[in-house]
Amino acid sequence: MAADFYSIWDNFKNFIGGRTGLFHCGMFCLALVFLFLVGRKQKEEKQAVRFLVWPSVLVLLFLFNPLFYRYVGSRFFAGVYWRLFWMLPISFTVAYTVVWLVFRWKKQFARIVVLVVAVLVVAVSGQKIYSGTNFTQAENEYKLPQAALDVADILAGAGVNWKVKSVVPNELLCYIRQYRCDIGLFYGRNVGGFISGIGDDEAAMYQQMCRQKPDMSVVTDIAKRNEVVFLCFNRATQEIPEDLKPYGYHYYKETGDYIIYMLGEE
């Protein structure tokens, strides 16, 4: 039970972005308490209690419940449990409370102080979205790596459908199917524990693709056993033989640092 709670807490810290996010959560909790107390005295604020306070409390009770995490969260939301905290109306509740205080306070000085303090807490404890860490210049209108688009176009140009499986380098896993849904991958984000589990062959293939020098005997054996038609490698980061014909795959096409091999003879 304790282990489940610690896992929930780790997900919550991931959701708030570390210690700095505690300021925002503190404002949210204070706003909930304030709206609850005000709602008991003023009839016009009972709607805020009904639509903001009680739903938030209910969500928190479920998400911080170790039993709910054990039997639901860890099974169906493994790796993404922290996203469930998006159901909390944090921004709206804080904004509603601050605006309520500003408009209900009679003294102008008090209004200014409340607004400035709220803005400073959010600004100081927050992080810049458009920083070098969080923001990069888009390479194309799809806002995806251009290499992923080029590789996807080559695979799609072969006239295959989504049932035909391909293996691509790890850095392209999350982008290929964002661009084209008619391309089938042997594995995708699920190798990281997202969405669904993977089989032994998928796990073994992923381990090989993580290596600088993949064992081509292992790679091609797994690929042929699972009818993987295309194998794509990054020549800049992976050491691969010039000819894969002895392994049952032949050169198909290339783009930039990426070279693609196809099952069968030329």
Coordinates of N, CA and C in Angstrom, one line a residue, residues 140-156 172-183:
N140 N 9.3 21.9 -40.3 CA 8.3 21.8 -41.4 C 6.9 22.2 -40.8
E141 N 5.9 22.2 -41.7 CA 4.5 22.6 -41.3 C 3.9 21.5 -40.4
Y142 N 4.5 20.3 -40.4 CA 3.9 19.3 -39.5 C 4.5 19.4 -38.1
K143 N 5.6 20.2 -37.9 CA 6.3 20.3 -36.7 C 6.9 19.0 -36.2
L144 N 7.4 18.2 -37.1 CA 8.0 16.9 -36.9 C 9.4 17.0 -37.5
P145 N 10.3 16.1 -37.0 CA 11.6 16.0 -37.6 C 11.5 15.7 -39.1
Q146 N 12.2 16.4 -40.0 CA 12.1 16.2 -41.4 C 12.5 14.8 -41.8
A147 N 13.5 14.3 -41.0 CA 14.0 12.9 -41.3 C 12.8 11.9 -41.2
A148 N 12.0 12.1 -40.2 CA 10.8 11.2 -40.0 C 9.9 11.2 -41.2
L149 N 9.7 12.4 -41.8 CA 8.8 12.6 -42.9 C 9.4 11.9 -44.1
D150 N 10.7 12.1 -44.3 CA 11.4 11.5 -45.5 C 11.4 10.0 -45.4
V151 N 11.6 9.4 -44.3 CA 11.6 8.0 -44.2 C 10.2 7.5 -44.4
A152 N 9.2 8.1 -43.8 CA 7.8 7.7 -43.9 C 7.4 7.8 -45.4
D153 N 7.8 8.8 -46.1 CA 7.4 8.9 -47.5 C 8.0 7.7 -48.3
I154 N 9.2 7.4 -48.0 CA 9.9 6.3 -48.7 C 9.1 4.9 -48.4
L155 N 8.8 4.7 -47.2 CA 8.0 3.5 -46.8 C 6.7 3.5 -47.5
A156 N 6.0 4.6 -47.4 CA 4.7 4.7 -48.0 C 4.7 4.6 -49.6
L172 N 12.9 7.9 -34.3 CA 11.8 8.2 -35.2 C 10.5 7.5 -34.8
L173 N 10.6 6.7 -33.7 CA 9.4 5.9 -33.3 C 8.1 6.7 -33.1
C174 N 8.3 7.8 -32.4 CA 7.1 8.6 -32.1 C 6.6 9.5 -33.2
Y175 N 7.3 9.6 -34.3 CA 6.9 10.5 -35.3 C 6.4 10.0 -36.6
I176 N 6.8 8.7 -36.9 CA 6.4 8.1 -38.2 C 4.9 8.1 -38.3
R177 N 4.2 7.6 -37.3 CA 2.7 7.4 -37.4 C 2.0 8.7 -37.1
Q178 N 2.7 9.7 -36.5 CA 2.0 11.0 -36.4 C 1.9 11.7 -37.8
Y179 N 2.8 11.3 -38.7 CA 2.8 11.9 -40.0 C 1.9 11.0 -41.0
R180 N 2.0 9.7 -40.9 CA 1.3 8.8 -41.8 C 0.8 7.6 -41.0
C181 N -0.6 7.4 -41.0 CA -1.1 6.3 -40.3 C -1.2 5.1 -41.1
D182 N -0.8 5.1 -42.4 CA -0.8 4.0 -43.3 C 0.5 3.2 -43.2
I183 N 1.3 3.5 -42.3 CA 2.6 2.8 -42.1 C 2.5 2.0 -40.8

